[in-house]
Amino acid sequence: MEIDKEKIDQVLSQSAESNCPVVSASVLSAEAIIYRGDFGLAEVSAKKNVQKDSIFRIASMTKAITSTCIMQLIEKDKLTLETNLKEFFPEYKQLIIDGFNENNEAIYSEASSDVTIQQLLTHTSGFAYEIWNKNIAGLVEKGELATAFSGDKEFLKAPLSFNPGSAWEYGIGIDWLGVLIEKISDMTLQEYMTENIFKPLGMIDTSYDVPKEKNERIVKVYGRNEQDYFEMPFDPPEKSEFYSGGGNLLSTLSDYSAFLTMFLNRGKSPEGQILKEASVDLMLSNQTGELLMKKMKTSAPILSNDVDFFPETDKSWGLGFMINNKDIENGRPKGSAGWAGLFNSYFWIDKKNEIAAIILMQMLPFAEEGCLQTLKDFERSIYS
């Protein structure tokens, strides 16, 4: 596929001047990096330019990596897609929160079925996020549930929002898969990822914990106040108490590009096979059938706007990826798989044209208008 590198440069440089402080992006084939561009400031107050080795918070782009780890364990016969979560965590009480009564007391009912691994991977388990679910947000506000930003795993005690397998809602299911990986492997999630994903792919700067000597390379997070940007306090830990399967990894454009290239190479890496081809096919294809992704209405506007990618088309979910079911005008084709991170980072894998693309920004709220415009312009510059 031919792309116009100068057109992409122009789009991204203009975006870094008007839409967001910093943007790094690449377009990949199975054999090479077709395009790379780094524009803007990693630290606005110091007028510090972004570098090729700048480190970004990739938030929920972590989910694709955790999902890959789960597929590796499935290949090793440690579990199956049909395995119930309760087989490993029998203490979990599968209650559904139905809302609150007139006294603001939570109303619960019992789930009619167990949560499966496939449901956790596809966000059909019933688990939700406080950011986009008013009932879960209500429990956090009342102090009856820990926030997902607490730095420990207490938020995993959250109830379900519906019977497993009956609907789609973006949630903490892949965080549950993170603790499951730790239980099966007898390693921390960071240790497992390092041994089985990062080292084989040469991802030398991807981790949850960031040593002090790398702090200077971390891009700052910004919010927007009319035409001005202001820095938001998101300092990564030198040592985490909890490794989130659903988020919190930091990475570089080069590292995450290596991860996406593995999918373009049907699971292969320079060090050998990361995944079997059959696993790659499952991950990148519709696994929710007629259960479609729905609009994510925010309960925390400071962290996220409403999220509705490509509202003109239906979206399904694969094993760790959003799947768009129709061609996007001047954009990715039908069947492409992708997702995003809270700080406005985005990626997709285009199976038809055998390319992948990634764009990293560091702003809140998620789906911020300027960042979405940058994503749209970047995508259009590749395909039109």
Coordinates of C-alpha atoms in Angstrom, one line a residue:
M1 CA 0.0 0.0 0.0
E2 CA 1.4 3.4 -1.1
I3 CA 1.2 6.2 1.4
D4 CA 2.1 9.9 1.1
K5 CA 4.6 10.6 3.9
E6 CA 4.7 14.3 3.2
K7 CA 0.9 14.5 3.6
I8 CA 1.1 12.7 7.0
D9 CA 3.9 15.0 8.1
Q10 CA 1.8 18.0 7.3
V11 CA -1.3 16.7 9.1
L12 CA 0.6 15.8 12.3
S13 CA 2.8 18.9 12.4
Q14 CA -0.4 21.0 12.1
S15 CA -2.1 19.0 14.8
A16 CA 0.8 19.5 17.2
E17 CA 0.4 23.2 16.7
S18 CA -3.3 23.4 17.1
N19 CA -5.0 20.2 18.4
C20 CA -2.6 18.7 21.0
P21 CA 0.8 19.5 22.5
V22 CA 2.5 16.3 21.3
V23 CA 1.9 13.5 18.8
S24 CA 4.0 10.6 17.7
A25 CA 2.7 8.2 15.0
S26 CA 3.8 5.4 12.8
V27 CA 2.5 3.2 10.0
L28 CA 3.8 -0.4 9.7
S29 CA 4.0 -3.3 7.4
A30 CA 5.0 -6.8 8.3
E31 CA 8.5 -6.0 7.1
A32 CA 9.2 -2.4 8.0
I33 CA 8.1 0.9 9.5
I34 CA 6.6 2.6 6.4
Y35 CA 6.2 6.0 8.2
R36 CA 7.2 7.6 11.5
G37 CA 6.7 11.1 12.7
D38 CA 7.2 12.8 16.1
F39 CA 5.9 16.4 16.6
G40 CA 5.4 18.8 19.4
L41 CA 6.5 19.1 23.0
A42 CA 6.9 16.4 25.6
E43 CA 7.0 19.1 28.2
V44 CA 5.3 22.4 27.3
S45 CA 6.6 24.5 30.2
A46 CA 10.2 23.6 29.4
K47 CA 9.7 23.7 25.6
K48 CA 11.1 20.2 25.5
N49 CA 10.6 18.5 22.2
V50 CA 9.3 14.9 21.9
Q51 CA 12.0 12.4 21.0
K52 CA 12.0 9.0 19.2
D53 CA 12.5 7.3 22.6
S54 CA 10.0 9.4 24.5
I55 CA 7.8 7.2 26.9
F56 CA 4.0 7.5 26.8
R57 CA 1.3 6.2 29.1
I58 CA -0.6 3.8 26.9
A59 CA -3.4 3.0 29.4
S60 CA -5.9 0.6 27.9
M61 CA -3.7 -0.3 25.0
T62 CA -2.3 -2.6 27.7
K63 CA -5.4 -4.7 27.2
A64 CA -4.2 -6.1 23.8
I65 CA -1.0 -7.2 25.5
T66 CA -2.8 -8.9 28.4
S67 CA -5.1 -10.6 25.9
T68 CA -2.1 -11.9 24.1
C69 CA -0.8 -13.4 27.3
I70 CA -4.1 -15.1 27.9
M71 CA -4.0 -16.6 24.4
Q72 CA -0.5 -17.9 25.1
L73 CA -1.9 -19.7 28.3
I74 CA -4.8 -21.1 26.2
E75 CA -2.3 -22.5 23.7
K76 CA -0.4 -24.1 26.6
D77 CA -3.7 -25.8 27.8
K78 CA -3.7 -23.9 31.1
L79 CA -7.3 -22.8 30.4
T80 CA -9.8 -22.4 27.5
L81 CA -12.1 -19.6 26.3
E82 CA -15.0 -21.5 28.0
T83 CA -13.3 -21.7 31.4
N84 CA -15.3 -20.0 34.2
L85 CA -13.6 -17.3 36.2
K86 CA -14.9 -19.0 39.4
E87 CA -12.7 -22.1 38.7
F88 CA -9.7 -19.9 39.7
F89 CA -11.5 -17.4 42.0
P90 CA -14.3 -19.3 43.7
E91 CA -14.5 -16.5 46.3
Y92 CA -16.0 -14.1 43.7
K93 CA -19.7 -13.4 44.3
Q94 CA -21.3 -12.9 41.0
L95 CA -23.9 -10.3 42.0
I96 CA -25.5 -7.8 39.6
I97 CA -26.1 -4.2 40.7
D98 CA -29.6 -3.2 39.4
G99 CA -29.5 0.4 40.7
F100 CA -30.3 2.2 43.9
N101 CA -33.5 2.5 45.9
E102 CA -35.1 5.7 47.3
N103 CA -32.7 5.6 50.2
N104 CA -29.7 5.4 47.9
E105 CA -29.1 1.8 48.9
A106 CA -27.7 -0.5 46.2
I107 CA -30.1 -3.1 44.8
Y108 CA -28.5 -6.4 43.9
S109 CA -29.6 -9.6 42.2
E110 CA -27.7 -12.9 41.5
A111 CA -26.2 -13.6 38.0
S112 CA -27.8 -16.5 36.2
S113 CA -24.6 -17.7 34.7
D114 CA -20.8 -17.7 35.3
V115 CA -18.3 -15.4 33.7
T116 CA -16.1 -17.0 31.1
I117 CA -12.7 -16.1 29.8
Q118 CA -14.1 -15.3 26.4
Q119 CA -16.6 -12.9 27.9
L120 CA -13.8 -11.2 29.9
L121 CA -11.8 -10.7 26.6
T122 CA -14.8 -9.4 24.7
H123 CA -16.3 -7.1 27.4
T124 CA -19.5 -9.2 27.5
S125 CA -18.9 -10.4 31.1
G126 CA -21.0 -7.8 32.8
F127 CA -18.0 -6.0 34.4
A128 CA -18.0 -2.2 33.9
Y129 CA -15.9 0.8 34.6
E130 CA -16.9 3.6 37.0
I131 CA -15.9 6.1 34.2
W132 CA -18.7 5.0 31.9
N133 CA -21.2 3.3 34.3
K134 CA -23.4 5.3 36.7
N135 CA -24.1 2.4 39.1
I136 CA -20.4 1.5 39.5
A137 CA -19.6 5.2 39.9
G138 CA -22.4 5.5 42.5
L139 CA -20.8 2.7 44.6
V140 CA -17.4 4.4 44.4
E141 CA -18.9 7.7 45.4
K142 CA -20.7 6.1 48.4
G143 CA -17.4 4.5 49.5
E144 CA -18.8 1.0 49.0
L145 CA -16.3 0.2 46.2
A146 CA -12.7 1.2 45.7
T147 CA -11.9 3.3 42.6
A148 CA -10.1 1.6 39.8
F149 CA -7.4 4.4 40.3
S150 CA -6.6 3.3 43.8
G151 CA -3.4 1.6 42.9
D152 CA -4.5 -1.8 44.3
K153 CA -6.9 -4.6 43.3
E154 CA -9.7 -3.8 45.6
F155 CA -11.8 -2.4 42.7
L156 CA -12.0 -6.0 41.4
K157 CA -14.7 -6.5 44.0
A158 CA -17.1 -4.6 41.8
P159 CA -20.4 -6.3 41.0
L160 CA -21.6 -7.1 37.5
S161 CA -23.9 -4.7 35.5
F162 CA -25.8 -7.5 33.6
N163 CA -25.9 -11.2 33.2
P164 CA -22.7 -12.5 31.6
G165 CA -23.0 -12.9 27.8
S166 CA -26.2 -10.9 27.5
A167 CA -24.8 -7.5 26.5
W168 CA -21.6 -5.5 25.8
E169 CA -20.1 -3.0 28.1
Y170 CA -16.5 -1.8 28.3
G171 CA -15.1 -2.8 31.7
I172 CA -12.6 -4.3 34.1
G173 CA -12.8 -7.8 32.8
I174 CA -9.2 -7.7 31.4
D175 CA -8.0 -6.6 34.8
W176 CA -9.4 -9.9 36.1
L177 CA -7.4 -11.6 33.4
G178 CA -4.3 -9.9 34.7
V179 CA -4.6 -11.5 38.1
L180 CA -5.5 -14.8 36.5
I181 CA -2.2 -14.7 34.5
E182 CA -0.4 -14.1 37.8
K183 CA -2.2 -17.0 39.5
I184 CA -1.5 -19.5 36.7
S185 CA 2.1 -18.5 36.0
D186 CA 3.2 -17.8 39.6
M187 CA 4.8 -14.6 38.3
T188 CA 3.8 -10.9 38.5
L189 CA 2.1 -9.7 35.4
Q190 CA 5.0 -7.5 34.6
E191 CA 7.4 -10.5 34.9
Y192 CA 5.2 -12.6 32.7
M193 CA 4.9 -9.9 30.0
T194 CA 8.6 -9.2 30.1
E195 CA 9.5 -12.9 29.7
N196 CA 6.9 -13.8 27.1
I197 CA 6.2 -10.6 25.2
F198 CA 8.6 -7.8 25.7
K199 CA 12.0 -9.6 25.5
P200 CA 11.1 -11.7 22.4
L201 CA 9.8 -8.5 20.6
G202 CA 12.7 -6.3 21.8
M203 CA 10.3 -4.0 23.7
I204 CA 13.0 -2.5 25.9
D205 CA 11.0 0.4 27.3
T206 CA 7.6 -1.1 28.0
S207 CA 6.8 -1.7 31.7
Y208 CA 4.5 -0.7 34.6
D209 CA 7.4 0.3 36.8
V210 CA 9.7 3.0 35.6
P211 CA 13.2 3.3 36.9
K212 CA 14.3 6.9 37.9
E213 CA 16.8 7.1 35.1
K214 CA 14.0 7.0 32.5
N215 CA 11.8 9.7 34.1
E216 CA 13.2 12.4 31.9
R217 CA 11.9 10.6 28.9
I218 CA 8.3 10.4 30.0
V219 CA 5.9 12.7 28.2
K220 CA 3.7 14.9 30.4
V221 CA -0.1 14.6 30.4
Y222 CA -2.1 17.7 29.6
G223 CA -5.6 19.1 29.7
R224 CA -7.0 22.0 27.7
N225 CA -8.2 25.4 29.1
E226 CA -9.6 27.1 26.0
Q227 CA -6.4 27.7 23.9
D228 CA -4.0 26.9 26.7
Y229 CA -2.7 23.6 28.0
F230 CA -2.2 22.7 31.6
E231 CA -0.1 19.9 33.0
M232 CA -1.9 17.1 34.9
P233 CA -0.3 15.1 37.7
F234 CA 0.3 11.6 36.5
D235 CA 3.6 10.4 37.9
P236 CA 4.3 6.7 37.2
P237 CA 5.5 4.6 40.1
E238 CA 9.0 3.3 40.5
K239 CA 7.4 0.1 42.0
S240 CA 3.7 -0.7 41.6
E241 CA 1.5 -2.4 44.3
F242 CA -0.8 -3.8 41.6
Y243 CA -0.2 -4.6 37.9
S244 CA -3.3 -3.8 35.9
G245 CA -4.2 -6.1 33.1
G246 CA -6.5 -3.4 31.8
G247 CA -4.1 -0.4 31.9
N248 CA -1.1 1.4 33.3
L249 CA 1.7 0.2 31.0
L250 CA 4.1 2.8 29.7
S251 CA 5.7 2.3 26.3
T252 CA 7.3 4.0 23.3
L253 CA 6.2 4.3 19.8
S254 CA 8.9 1.9 18.7
D255 CA 8.0 -0.7 21.3
Y256 CA 4.3 -0.8 20.6
S257 CA 5.0 -0.8 16.9
A258 CA 7.0 -4.0 17.4
F259 CA 4.0 -5.5 19.2
L260 CA 1.6 -4.7 16.4
T261 CA 4.1 -5.9 13.8
M262 CA 3.9 -9.3 15.4
F263 CA 0.2 -9.5 14.5
L264 CA 1.0 -8.5 10.9
N265 CA 3.5 -11.4 10.9
R266 CA 0.8 -13.9 12.0
G267 CA 2.2 -14.3 15.5
K268 CA 5.9 -14.5 14.6
S269 CA 8.7 -12.5 16.1
P270 CA 12.5 -12.4 15.4
E271 CA 12.9 -14.7 18.4
G272 CA 10.2 -17.2 17.4
Q273 CA 6.5 -17.7 17.5
I274 CA 4.6 -15.5 20.1
L275 CA 1.2 -16.7 19.1
K276 CA -0.1 -19.4 16.8
E277 CA -1.7 -18.2 13.6
A278 CA -5.1 -19.6 14.7
S279 CA -4.9 -17.5 17.9
V280 CA -4.2 -14.4 15.9
D281 CA -7.2 -15.1 13.6
L282 CA -9.5 -15.4 16.7
M283 CA -8.2 -12.3 18.3
L284 CA -8.7 -10.1 15.2
S285 CA -12.2 -11.3 14.2
N286 CA -15.7 -10.8 15.6
Q287 CA -16.2 -12.9 18.7
T288 CA -19.4 -11.3 19.9
G289 CA -21.7 -12.2 17.1
E290 CA -24.8 -10.0 17.2
L291 CA -23.8 -8.3 20.5
L292 CA -22.5 -4.9 19.3
M293 CA -20.4 -2.4 21.0
K294 CA -22.4 0.5 22.3
K295 CA -21.8 4.2 23.0
M296 CA -19.8 4.7 26.2
K297 CA -21.6 7.5 28.1
T298 CA -19.3 9.2 30.6
S299 CA -19.8 9.3 34.3
A300 CA -16.5 11.2 34.8
P301 CA -16.2 14.1 32.3
I302 CA -12.8 15.1 33.7
L303 CA -11.5 11.8 32.5
S304 CA -13.5 11.0 29.4
N305 CA -16.0 12.4 27.0
D306 CA -18.7 10.2 25.6
V307 CA -17.1 7.6 23.4
D308 CA -18.6 6.6 20.1
F309 CA -16.0 5.7 17.5
F310 CA -17.4 5.6 13.9
P311 CA -21.0 6.1 15.0
E312 CA -22.1 5.5 11.4
T313 CA -21.1 1.8 11.6
D314 CA -21.6 -1.2 13.8
K315 CA -18.6 -2.4 15.9
S316 CA -18.1 -5.9 17.4
W317 CA -15.4 -7.1 19.6
G318 CA -12.6 -9.7 19.1
L319 CA -10.4 -11.2 21.8
G320 CA -8.9 -7.9 23.0
F321 CA -9.8 -5.7 20.0
M322 CA -12.6 -3.6 18.7
I323 CA -13.7 -4.8 15.2
N324 CA -15.4 -2.4 12.8
N325 CA -18.0 -4.2 10.7
K326 CA -18.0 -1.8 7.7
D327 CA -15.5 0.2 5.7
I328 CA -14.9 3.7 7.2
E329 CA -15.0 6.5 4.6
N330 CA -11.5 7.7 4.0
G331 CA -10.3 5.3 6.7
R332 CA -9.7 1.8 7.8
P333 CA -11.5 -1.0 6.0
K334 CA -14.1 -3.5 7.2
G335 CA -12.7 -6.0 9.6
S336 CA -9.9 -3.9 11.0
A337 CA -9.1 -4.4 14.6
G338 CA -8.0 -1.8 17.1
W339 CA -8.4 0.1 20.3
A340 CA -7.2 3.0 22.4
G341 CA -5.9 4.3 25.7
L342 CA -7.3 6.9 28.1
F343 CA -4.7 9.5 27.4
N344 CA -5.7 9.6 23.7
S345 CA -3.5 7.0 22.2
Y346 CA -5.0 4.9 19.3
F347 CA -4.0 2.0 17.1
W348 CA -5.5 -0.3 14.5
I349 CA -4.5 -3.4 12.5
D350 CA -5.7 -3.4 8.9
K351 CA -5.8 -7.0 7.7
K352 CA -6.9 -6.1 4.2
N353 CA -4.0 -3.8 3.4
E354 CA -1.6 -5.7 5.7
I355 CA -0.6 -2.5 7.6
A356 CA -1.0 -1.3 11.2
A357 CA -1.0 2.3 12.5
I358 CA -0.5 3.8 15.9
I359 CA -0.8 7.4 17.1
L360 CA 0.2 8.5 20.6
M361 CA -0.9 11.7 22.4
Q362 CA -1.1 12.5 26.1
M363 CA -4.2 14.5 26.9
L364 CA -7.4 14.2 29.0
P365 CA -10.2 13.7 28.8
F366 CA -10.3 10.6 26.6
A367 CA -11.9 11.3 23.2
E368 CA -11.0 14.9 23.5
E369 CA -12.2 16.8 20.5
G370 CA -8.8 18.0 19.3
C371 CA -7.3 14.5 19.7
L372 CA -10.1 12.9 17.9
Q373 CA -9.7 15.3 15.0
T374 CA -6.0 14.5 14.9
L375 CA -6.8 10.8 14.8
K376 CA -9.3 11.3 12.0
D377 CA -6.9 13.5 10.0
F378 CA -4.1 11.0 10.5
E379 CA -6.3 8.1 9.3
R380 CA -7.5 10.1 6.3
S381 CA -3.9 11.0 5.3
I382 CA -3.1 7.3 5.1
Y383 CA -6.1 6.1 3.1
S384 CA -7.0 9.1 0.8

